[in-house]
Short mmCIF file of C-alpha atoms and ligand atoms in Angstrom, two decimals:
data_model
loop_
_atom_site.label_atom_id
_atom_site.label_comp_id
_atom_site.label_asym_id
_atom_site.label_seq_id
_atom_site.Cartn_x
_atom_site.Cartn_y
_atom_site.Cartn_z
CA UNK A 1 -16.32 -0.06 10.59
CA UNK A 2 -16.49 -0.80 7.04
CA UNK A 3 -19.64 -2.91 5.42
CA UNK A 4 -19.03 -6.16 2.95
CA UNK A 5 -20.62 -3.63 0.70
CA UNK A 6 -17.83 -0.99 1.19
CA UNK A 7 -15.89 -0.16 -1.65
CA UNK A 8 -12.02 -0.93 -0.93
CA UNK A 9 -10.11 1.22 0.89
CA UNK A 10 -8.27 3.59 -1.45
CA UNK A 11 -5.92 6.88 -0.31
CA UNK A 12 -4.60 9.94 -1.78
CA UNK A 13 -1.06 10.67 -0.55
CA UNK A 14 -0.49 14.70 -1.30
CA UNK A 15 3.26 16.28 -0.86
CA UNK A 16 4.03 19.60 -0.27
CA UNK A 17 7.87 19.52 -0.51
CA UNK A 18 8.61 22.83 1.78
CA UNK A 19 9.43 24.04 5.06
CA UNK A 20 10.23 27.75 6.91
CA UNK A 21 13.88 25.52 7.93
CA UNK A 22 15.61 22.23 7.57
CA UNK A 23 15.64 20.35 10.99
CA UNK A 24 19.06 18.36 11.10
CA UNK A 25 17.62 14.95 11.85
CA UNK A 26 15.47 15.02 8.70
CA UNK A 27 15.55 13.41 5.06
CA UNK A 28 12.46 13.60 3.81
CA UNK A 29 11.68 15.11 0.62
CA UNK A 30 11.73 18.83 2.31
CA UNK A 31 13.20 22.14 0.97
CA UNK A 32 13.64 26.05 1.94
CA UNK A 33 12.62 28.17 -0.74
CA UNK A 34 13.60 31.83 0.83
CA UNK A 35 12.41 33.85 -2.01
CA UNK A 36 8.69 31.97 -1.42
CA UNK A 37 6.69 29.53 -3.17
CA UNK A 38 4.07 30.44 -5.60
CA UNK A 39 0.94 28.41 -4.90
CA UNK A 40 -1.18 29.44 -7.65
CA UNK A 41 1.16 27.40 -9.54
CA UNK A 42 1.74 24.23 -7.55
CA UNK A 43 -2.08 24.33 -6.90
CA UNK A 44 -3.00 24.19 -10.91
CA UNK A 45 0.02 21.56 -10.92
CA UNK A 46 -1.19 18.99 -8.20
CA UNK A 47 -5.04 19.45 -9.85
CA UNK A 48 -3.44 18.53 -12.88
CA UNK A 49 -1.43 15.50 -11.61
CA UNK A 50 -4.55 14.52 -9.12
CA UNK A 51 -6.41 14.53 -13.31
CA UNK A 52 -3.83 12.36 -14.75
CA UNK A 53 -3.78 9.51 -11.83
CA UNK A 54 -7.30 9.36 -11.37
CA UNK A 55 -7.37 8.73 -15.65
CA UNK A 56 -5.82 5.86 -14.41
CA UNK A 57 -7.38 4.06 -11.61
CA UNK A 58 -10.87 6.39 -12.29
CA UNK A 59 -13.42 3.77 -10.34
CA UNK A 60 -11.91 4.08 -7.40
CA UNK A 61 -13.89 5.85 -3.90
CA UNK A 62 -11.05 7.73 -2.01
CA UNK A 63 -11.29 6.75 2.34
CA UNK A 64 -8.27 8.93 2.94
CA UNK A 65 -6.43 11.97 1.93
CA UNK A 66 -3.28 12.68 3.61
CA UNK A 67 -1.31 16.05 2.76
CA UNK A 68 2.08 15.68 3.92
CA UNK A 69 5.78 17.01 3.41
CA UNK A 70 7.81 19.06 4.23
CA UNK A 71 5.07 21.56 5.76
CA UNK A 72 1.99 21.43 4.67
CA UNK A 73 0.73 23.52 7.12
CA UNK A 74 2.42 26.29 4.82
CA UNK A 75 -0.31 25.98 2.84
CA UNK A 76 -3.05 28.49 2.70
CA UNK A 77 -6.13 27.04 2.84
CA UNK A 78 -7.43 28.23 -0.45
CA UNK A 79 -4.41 25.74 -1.80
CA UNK A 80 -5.91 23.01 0.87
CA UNK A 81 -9.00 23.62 -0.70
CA UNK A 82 -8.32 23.65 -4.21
CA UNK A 83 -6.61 20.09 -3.87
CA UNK A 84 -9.52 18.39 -2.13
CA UNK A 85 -11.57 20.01 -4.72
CA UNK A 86 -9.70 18.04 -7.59
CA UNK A 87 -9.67 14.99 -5.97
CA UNK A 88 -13.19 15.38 -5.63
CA UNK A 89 -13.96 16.40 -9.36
CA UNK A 90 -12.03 13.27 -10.35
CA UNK A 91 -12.84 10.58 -8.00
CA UNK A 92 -16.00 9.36 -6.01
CA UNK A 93 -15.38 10.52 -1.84
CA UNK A 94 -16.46 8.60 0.78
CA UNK A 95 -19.31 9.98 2.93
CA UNK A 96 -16.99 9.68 6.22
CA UNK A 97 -13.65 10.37 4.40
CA UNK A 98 -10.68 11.05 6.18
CA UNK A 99 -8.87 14.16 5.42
CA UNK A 100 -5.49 14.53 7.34
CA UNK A 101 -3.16 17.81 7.33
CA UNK A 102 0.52 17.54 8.82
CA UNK A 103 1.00 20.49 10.47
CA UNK A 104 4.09 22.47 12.58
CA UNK A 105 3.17 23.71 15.60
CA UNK A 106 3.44 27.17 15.27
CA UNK A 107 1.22 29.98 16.48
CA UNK A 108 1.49 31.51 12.89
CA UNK A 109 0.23 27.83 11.72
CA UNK A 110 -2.47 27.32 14.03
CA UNK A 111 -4.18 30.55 13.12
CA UNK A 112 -5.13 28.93 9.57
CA UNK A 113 -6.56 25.82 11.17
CA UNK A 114 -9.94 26.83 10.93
CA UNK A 115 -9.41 27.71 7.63
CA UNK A 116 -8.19 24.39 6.66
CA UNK A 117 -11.23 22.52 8.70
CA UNK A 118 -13.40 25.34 6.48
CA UNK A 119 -11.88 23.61 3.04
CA UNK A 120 -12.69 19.74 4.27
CA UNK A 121 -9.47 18.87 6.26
CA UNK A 122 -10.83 16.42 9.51
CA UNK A 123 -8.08 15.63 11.45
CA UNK A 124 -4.52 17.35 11.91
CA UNK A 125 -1.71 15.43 12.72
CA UNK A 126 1.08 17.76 14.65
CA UNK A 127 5.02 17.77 15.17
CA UNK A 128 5.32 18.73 18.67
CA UNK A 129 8.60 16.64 18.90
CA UNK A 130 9.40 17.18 21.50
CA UNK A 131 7.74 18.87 25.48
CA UNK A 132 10.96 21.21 26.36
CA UNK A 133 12.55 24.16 24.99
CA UNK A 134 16.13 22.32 25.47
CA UNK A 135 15.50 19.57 23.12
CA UNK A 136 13.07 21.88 20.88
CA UNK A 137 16.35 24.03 20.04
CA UNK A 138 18.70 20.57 19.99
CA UNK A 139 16.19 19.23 17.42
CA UNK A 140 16.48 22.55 15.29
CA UNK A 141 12.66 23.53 15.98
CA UNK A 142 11.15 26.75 15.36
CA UNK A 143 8.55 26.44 18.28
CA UNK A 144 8.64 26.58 21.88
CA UNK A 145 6.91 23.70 24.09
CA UNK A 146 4.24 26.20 24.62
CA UNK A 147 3.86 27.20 21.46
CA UNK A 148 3.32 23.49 20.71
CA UNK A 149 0.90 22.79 23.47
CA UNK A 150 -0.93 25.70 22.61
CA UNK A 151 -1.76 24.44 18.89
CA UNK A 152 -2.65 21.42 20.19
CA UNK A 153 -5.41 23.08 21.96
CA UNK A 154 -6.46 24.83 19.37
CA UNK A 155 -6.51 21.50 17.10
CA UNK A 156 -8.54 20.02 20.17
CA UNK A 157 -11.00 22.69 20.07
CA UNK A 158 -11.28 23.04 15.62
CA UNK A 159 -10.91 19.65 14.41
CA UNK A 160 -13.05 16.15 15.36
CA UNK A 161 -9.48 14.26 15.45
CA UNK A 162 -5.65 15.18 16.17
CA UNK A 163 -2.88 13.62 17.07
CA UNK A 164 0.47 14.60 17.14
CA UNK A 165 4.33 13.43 16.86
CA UNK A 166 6.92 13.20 19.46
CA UNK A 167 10.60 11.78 18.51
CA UNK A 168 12.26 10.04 21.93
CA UNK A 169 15.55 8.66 22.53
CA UNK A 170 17.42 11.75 21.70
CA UNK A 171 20.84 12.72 22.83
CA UNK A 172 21.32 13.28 26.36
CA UNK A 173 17.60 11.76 27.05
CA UNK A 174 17.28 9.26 29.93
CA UNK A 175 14.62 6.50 29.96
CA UNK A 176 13.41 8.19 33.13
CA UNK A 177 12.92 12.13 31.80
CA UNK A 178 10.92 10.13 28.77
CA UNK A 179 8.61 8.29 30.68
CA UNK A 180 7.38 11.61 32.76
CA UNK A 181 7.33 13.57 28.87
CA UNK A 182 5.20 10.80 27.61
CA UNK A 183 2.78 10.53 30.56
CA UNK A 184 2.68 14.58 30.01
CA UNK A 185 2.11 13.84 26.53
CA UNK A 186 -0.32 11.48 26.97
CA UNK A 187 -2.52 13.92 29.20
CA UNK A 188 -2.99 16.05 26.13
CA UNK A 189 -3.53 13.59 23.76
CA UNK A 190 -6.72 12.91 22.52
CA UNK A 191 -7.15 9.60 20.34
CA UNK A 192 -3.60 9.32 18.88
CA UNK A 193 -0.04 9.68 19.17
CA UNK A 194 3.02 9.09 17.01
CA UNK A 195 5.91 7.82 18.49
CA UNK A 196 9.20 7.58 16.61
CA UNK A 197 12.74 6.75 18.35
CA UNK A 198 15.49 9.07 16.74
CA UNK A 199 17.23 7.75 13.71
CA UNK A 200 20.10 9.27 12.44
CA UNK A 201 19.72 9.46 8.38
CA UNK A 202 22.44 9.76 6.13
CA UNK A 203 22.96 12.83 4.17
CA UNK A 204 21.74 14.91 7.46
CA UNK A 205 23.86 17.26 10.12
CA UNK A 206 23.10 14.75 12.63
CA UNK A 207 24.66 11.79 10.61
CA UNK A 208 27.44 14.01 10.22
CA UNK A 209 27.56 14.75 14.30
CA UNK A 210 27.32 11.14 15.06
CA UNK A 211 30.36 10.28 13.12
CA UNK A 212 32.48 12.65 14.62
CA UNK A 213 31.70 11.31 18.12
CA UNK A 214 30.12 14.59 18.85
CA UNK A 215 26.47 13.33 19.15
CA UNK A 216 26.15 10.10 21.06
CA UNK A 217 22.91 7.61 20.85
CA UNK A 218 21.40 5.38 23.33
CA UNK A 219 23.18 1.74 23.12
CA UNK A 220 20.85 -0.95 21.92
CA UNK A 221 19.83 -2.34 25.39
CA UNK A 222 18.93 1.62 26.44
CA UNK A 223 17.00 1.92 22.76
CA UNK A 224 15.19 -1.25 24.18
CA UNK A 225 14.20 0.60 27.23
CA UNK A 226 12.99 2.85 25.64
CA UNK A 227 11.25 0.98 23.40
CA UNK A 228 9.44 -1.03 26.17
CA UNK A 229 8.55 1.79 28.16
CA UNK A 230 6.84 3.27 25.80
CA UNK A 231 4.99 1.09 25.00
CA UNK A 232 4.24 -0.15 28.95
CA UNK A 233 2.79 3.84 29.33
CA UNK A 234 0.56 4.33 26.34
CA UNK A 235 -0.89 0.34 26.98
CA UNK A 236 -1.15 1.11 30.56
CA UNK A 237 -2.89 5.11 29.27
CA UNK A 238 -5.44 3.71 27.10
CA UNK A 239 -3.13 3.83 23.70
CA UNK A 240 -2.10 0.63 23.12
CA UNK A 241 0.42 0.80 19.93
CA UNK A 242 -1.22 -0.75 16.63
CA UNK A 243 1.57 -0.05 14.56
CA UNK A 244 5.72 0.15 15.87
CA UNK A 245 5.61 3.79 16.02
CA UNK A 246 1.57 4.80 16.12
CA UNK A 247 -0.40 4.37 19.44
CA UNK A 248 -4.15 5.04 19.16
CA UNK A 249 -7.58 4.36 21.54
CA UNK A 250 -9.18 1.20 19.47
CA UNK A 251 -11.12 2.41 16.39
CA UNK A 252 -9.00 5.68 16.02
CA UNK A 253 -6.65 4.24 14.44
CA UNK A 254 -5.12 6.38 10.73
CA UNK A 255 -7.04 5.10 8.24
CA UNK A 256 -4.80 6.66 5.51
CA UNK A 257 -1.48 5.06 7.27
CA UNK A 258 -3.47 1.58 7.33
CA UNK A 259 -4.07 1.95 3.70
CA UNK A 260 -0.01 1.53 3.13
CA UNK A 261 0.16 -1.19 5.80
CA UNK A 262 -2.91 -3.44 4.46
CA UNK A 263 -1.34 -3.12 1.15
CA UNK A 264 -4.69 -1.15 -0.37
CA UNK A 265 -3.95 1.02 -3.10
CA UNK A 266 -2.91 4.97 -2.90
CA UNK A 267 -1.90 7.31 -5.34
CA UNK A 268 0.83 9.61 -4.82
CA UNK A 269 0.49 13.28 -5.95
CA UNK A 270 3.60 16.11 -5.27
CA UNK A 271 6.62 16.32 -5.96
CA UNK A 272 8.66 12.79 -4.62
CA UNK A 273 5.38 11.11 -3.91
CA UNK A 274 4.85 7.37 -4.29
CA UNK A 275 1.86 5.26 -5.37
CA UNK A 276 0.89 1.68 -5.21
CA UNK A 277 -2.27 1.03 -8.12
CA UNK A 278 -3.57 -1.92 -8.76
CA UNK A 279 -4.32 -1.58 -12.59
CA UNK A 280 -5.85 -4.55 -14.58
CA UNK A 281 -4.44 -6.63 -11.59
CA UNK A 282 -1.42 -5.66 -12.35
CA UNK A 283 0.33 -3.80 -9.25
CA UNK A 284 2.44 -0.35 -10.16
CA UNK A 285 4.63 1.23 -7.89
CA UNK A 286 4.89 4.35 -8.86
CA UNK A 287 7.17 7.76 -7.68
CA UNK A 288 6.87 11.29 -8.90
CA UNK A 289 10.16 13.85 -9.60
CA UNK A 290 11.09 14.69 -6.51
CA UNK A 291 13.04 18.50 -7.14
CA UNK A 292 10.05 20.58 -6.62
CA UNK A 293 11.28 22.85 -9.28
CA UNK A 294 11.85 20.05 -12.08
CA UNK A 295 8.00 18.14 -10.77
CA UNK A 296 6.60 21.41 -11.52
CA UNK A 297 7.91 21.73 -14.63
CA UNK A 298 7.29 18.24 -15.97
CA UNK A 299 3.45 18.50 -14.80
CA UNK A 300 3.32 21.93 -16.73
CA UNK A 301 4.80 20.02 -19.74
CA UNK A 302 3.20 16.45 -19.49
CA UNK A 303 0.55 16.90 -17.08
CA UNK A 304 2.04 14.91 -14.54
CA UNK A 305 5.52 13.86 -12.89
CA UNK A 306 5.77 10.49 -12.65
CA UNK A 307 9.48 9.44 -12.98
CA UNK A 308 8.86 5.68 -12.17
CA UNK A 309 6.31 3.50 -13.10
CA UNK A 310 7.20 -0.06 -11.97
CA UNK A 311 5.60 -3.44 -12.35
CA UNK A 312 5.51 -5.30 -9.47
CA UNK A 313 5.97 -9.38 -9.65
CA UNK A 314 4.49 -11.75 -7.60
CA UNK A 315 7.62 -12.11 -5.42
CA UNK A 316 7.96 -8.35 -4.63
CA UNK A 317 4.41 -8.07 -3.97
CA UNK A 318 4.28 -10.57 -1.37
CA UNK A 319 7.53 -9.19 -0.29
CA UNK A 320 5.59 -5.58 0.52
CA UNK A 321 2.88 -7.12 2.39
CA UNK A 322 5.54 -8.97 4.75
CA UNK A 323 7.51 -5.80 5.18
CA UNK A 324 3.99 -3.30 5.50
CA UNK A 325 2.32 -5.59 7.16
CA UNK A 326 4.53 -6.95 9.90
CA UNK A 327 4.86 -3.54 11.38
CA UNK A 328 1.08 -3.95 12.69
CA UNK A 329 0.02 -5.47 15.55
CA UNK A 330 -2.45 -7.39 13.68
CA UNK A 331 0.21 -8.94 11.46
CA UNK A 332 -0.12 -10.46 8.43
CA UNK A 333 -2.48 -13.55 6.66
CA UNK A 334 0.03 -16.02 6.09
CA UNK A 335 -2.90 -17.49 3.42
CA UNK A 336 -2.49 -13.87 1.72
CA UNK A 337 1.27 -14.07 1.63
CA UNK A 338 0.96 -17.63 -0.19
CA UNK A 339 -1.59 -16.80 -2.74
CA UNK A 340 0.51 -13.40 -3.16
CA UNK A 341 3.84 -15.15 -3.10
CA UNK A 342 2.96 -18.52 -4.98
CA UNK A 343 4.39 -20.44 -2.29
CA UNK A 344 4.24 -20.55 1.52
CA UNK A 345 6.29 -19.12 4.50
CA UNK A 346 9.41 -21.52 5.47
CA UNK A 347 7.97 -23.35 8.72
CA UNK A 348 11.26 -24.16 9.88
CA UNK A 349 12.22 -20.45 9.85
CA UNK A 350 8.78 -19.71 12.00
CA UNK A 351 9.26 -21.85 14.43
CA UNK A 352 12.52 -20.85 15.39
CA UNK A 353 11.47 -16.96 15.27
CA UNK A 354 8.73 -18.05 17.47
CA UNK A 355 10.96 -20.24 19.97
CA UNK A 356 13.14 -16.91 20.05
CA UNK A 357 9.78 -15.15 21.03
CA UNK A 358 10.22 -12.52 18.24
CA UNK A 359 6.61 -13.60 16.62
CA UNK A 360 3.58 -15.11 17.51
CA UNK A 361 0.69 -17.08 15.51
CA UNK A 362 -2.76 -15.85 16.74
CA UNK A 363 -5.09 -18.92 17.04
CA UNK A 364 -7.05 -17.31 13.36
CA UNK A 365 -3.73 -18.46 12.16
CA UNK A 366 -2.41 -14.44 11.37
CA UNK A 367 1.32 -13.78 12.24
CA UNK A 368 2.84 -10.93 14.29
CA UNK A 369 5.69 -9.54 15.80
CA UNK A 370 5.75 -9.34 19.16
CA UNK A 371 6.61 -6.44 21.67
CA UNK A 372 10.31 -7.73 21.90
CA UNK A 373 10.75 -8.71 18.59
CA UNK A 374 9.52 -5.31 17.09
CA UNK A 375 12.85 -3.33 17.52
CA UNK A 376 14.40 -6.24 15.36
CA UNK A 377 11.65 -6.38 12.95
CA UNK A 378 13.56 -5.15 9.83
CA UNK A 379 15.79 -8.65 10.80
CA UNK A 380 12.34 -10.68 11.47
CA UNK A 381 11.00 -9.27 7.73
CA UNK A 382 14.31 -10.71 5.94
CA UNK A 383 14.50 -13.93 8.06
CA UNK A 384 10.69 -14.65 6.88
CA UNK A 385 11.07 -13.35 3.08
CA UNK A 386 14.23 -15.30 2.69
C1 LIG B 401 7.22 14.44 7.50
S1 LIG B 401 7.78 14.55 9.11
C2 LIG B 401 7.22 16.05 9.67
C3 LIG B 401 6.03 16.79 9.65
C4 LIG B 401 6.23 18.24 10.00
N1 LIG B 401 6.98 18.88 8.98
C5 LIG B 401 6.96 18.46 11.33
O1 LIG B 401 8.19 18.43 11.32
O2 LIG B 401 6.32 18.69 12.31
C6 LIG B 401 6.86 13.40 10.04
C7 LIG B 401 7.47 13.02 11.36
O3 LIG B 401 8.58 12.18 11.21
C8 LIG B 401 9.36 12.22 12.38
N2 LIG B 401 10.78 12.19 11.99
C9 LIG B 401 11.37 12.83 10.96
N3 LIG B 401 12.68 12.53 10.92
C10 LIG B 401 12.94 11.68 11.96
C11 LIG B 401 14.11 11.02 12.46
N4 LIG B 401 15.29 11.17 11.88
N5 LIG B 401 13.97 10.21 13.54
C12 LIG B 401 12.77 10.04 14.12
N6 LIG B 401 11.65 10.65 13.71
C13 LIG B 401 11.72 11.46 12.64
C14 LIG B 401 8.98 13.48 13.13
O4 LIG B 401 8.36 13.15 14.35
C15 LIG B 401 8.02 14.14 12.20
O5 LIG B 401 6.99 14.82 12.88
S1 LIG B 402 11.01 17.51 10.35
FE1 LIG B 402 9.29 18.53 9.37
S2 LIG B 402 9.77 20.77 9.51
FE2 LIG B 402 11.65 19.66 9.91
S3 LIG B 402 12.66 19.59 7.90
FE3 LIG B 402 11.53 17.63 8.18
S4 LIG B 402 9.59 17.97 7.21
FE4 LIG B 402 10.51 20.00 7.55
#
């Protein structure tokens, strides 16, 4: 809980861009480097880049650190270590910060975990994906569902917080195996689960597959079964969702993924990371190289990578908090969006999202999307901004 005394929150976004093997379903900013990675380097590279943002925004106290990618859990932990040093050279750290680590199940990854806990990392966040070796393989995983449950266990028994990610709605997968994988889930959760329906993103094998025919979605009324269900079992299981994808027992909640969806400020350090600063209240958005190769270069030349270094106006700010902020249960301040925006919501348009029974005005006056109108949101968001 924070105090009126609290500083604001403020998180450090870390990406390490690689991975043992490209899973088909994925575009984030992930690469296979079969000849290794040298961490030495990247690790005097991100201390260098953590230097240059915090010259920037230097008065800020980091809540959060979140190393993602790609596979972080690839790390050693002397790298883990030597990033949370730097950001703690350069920045004040909260007392009860919150240091997450994205990590593959693997037995080979779990073995570092007490290493990582030994360099300051307090919660792990895991990509089990999926409970059976059948859709492990289909989803192009390297681990088994034991393998999976079996790091989880060790996360239970090394770090004070875990959670871990599971993707549903895949090919072949009925509403009724889910359910029984999520209840089977849910008896090894602990505080927090991730749960994303399967999206098929351009550029990957499975766009490809879906084109040709050859790999065949859930139609929209089965997506919304899905969709419902899940969230029916994690309410009913003590994990009632707080964000569309992120179910979590009240207070244990990701303070690092609240810090994008509050619309607090983060820098982003890696190669393809983004930022949002707040400097002289002026808001930056801000995004790093994204080849690993070429962001490693450019911090060895300039000291950092930043590629883009926008200005944000009034309109796209307020725009941001509608789209961030929507996707929580909580909703948004419509009083924030005004001041932010320089004029208010459209009532008209409210109402008749609210008639629909896609939103719903709490009686402090904040607006959310409700249960059915959360697989439309990205429709609700441009409705309301419009
Ligand atoms: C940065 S990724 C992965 C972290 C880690 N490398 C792993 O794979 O376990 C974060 C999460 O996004 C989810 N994800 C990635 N691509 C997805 C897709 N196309 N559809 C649904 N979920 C996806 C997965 O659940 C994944 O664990
Ligand atoms: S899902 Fe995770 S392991 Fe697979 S390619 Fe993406 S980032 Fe890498």
């Amino acid at each position: 809980m924070r105090r009126a005394d609290d500083p604001a929150p403020f998180g450090v976004y870390v990406h390490w861009p690689f991975c043992l093997s490209k899973c088909p379903y994925c575009d984030f900013n992930s690469h296979v480097r079969h000849g290794g990675v040298d961490q030495a380097r990247y690790l005097a590279a991100f201390a260098r880049e953590v230097a240059a943002m915090a010259a920037r925004v230097p008065d800020r106290t980091v809540s959060s650190v979140f190393l993602g990618g790609g596979t972080p859990s690839l790390m050693a932990p002397d790298t883990v270590g030597g990033i949370l040093d730097a950001i703690a050279k350069h920045w004040a750290v909260a007392p009860d910060v919150e240091v997450t680590l994205e990590a593959n199940p693997t037995s080979v990854e779990a073995t570092r975990f007490r290493g990582y806990r030994a360099a300051g990392v307090n919660r792990v966040s895991l990509g089990v994906q999926a409970l059976d070796d059948a859709s492990l393989k289909g989803l192009g995983r390297l681990h088994t569902a034991e393998e999976a449950m079996a790091a989880v266990a060790i996360a239970r028994s090394v770090f004070e917080r875990y959670s871990f990610d599971l993707i549903y709605a895949r090919p072949g997968q009925t509403p009724a195996q889910w359910a029984a994988e999520l209840n089977g889930a849910i008896d090894q959760a602990a505080e927090h689960l991730s749960l994303y329906q399967l999206t098929i993103e351009e550029g990957t094998p499975f766009h490809a597959l879906h084109a040709s025919g050859k790999l065949i979605m859930p139609d929209e009324a089965t997506a919304r079964t899905f969709y419902d269900m899940t969230q029916d079992i994690c309410a009913a299981r003590g994990l009632p969702p707080y964000e569309i994808s992120n179910h979590a027992r009240p207070g244990a909640e990701c303070r690092h993924n609240l810090v994008y969806w509050r619309g607090h400020d983060y820098a982003g350090v890696g190669p393809g990371a983004h930022g949002r600063l707040d400097i002289d209240g002026v808001r930056h958005a801000t995004a790093t190289e994204k080849r690993p190769e070429v962001w490693l270069m450019r911090v060895e030349a300039h000291g950092h990578g930043l590629v883009t270094d926008d200005l944000l106006n009034c309109e796209e700010r307020a725009d941001e908090y509608l789209l961030m902020g929507l996707r929580l249960k909580e909703g948004i301040d419509p009083e924030r969006y005004a001041a932010l925006a320089g004029r208010t919501l459209d009532p008209a348009r409210i109402a008749l999202l609210r008639d629909e029974g896609a939103i719903a005005i709490a009686s402090d006056g904040r607006l959310r999307v409700t249960q059915s109108g959360f697989p439309l949101l990205d429709a609700v968001v441009a409705d309301l901004a419009a």
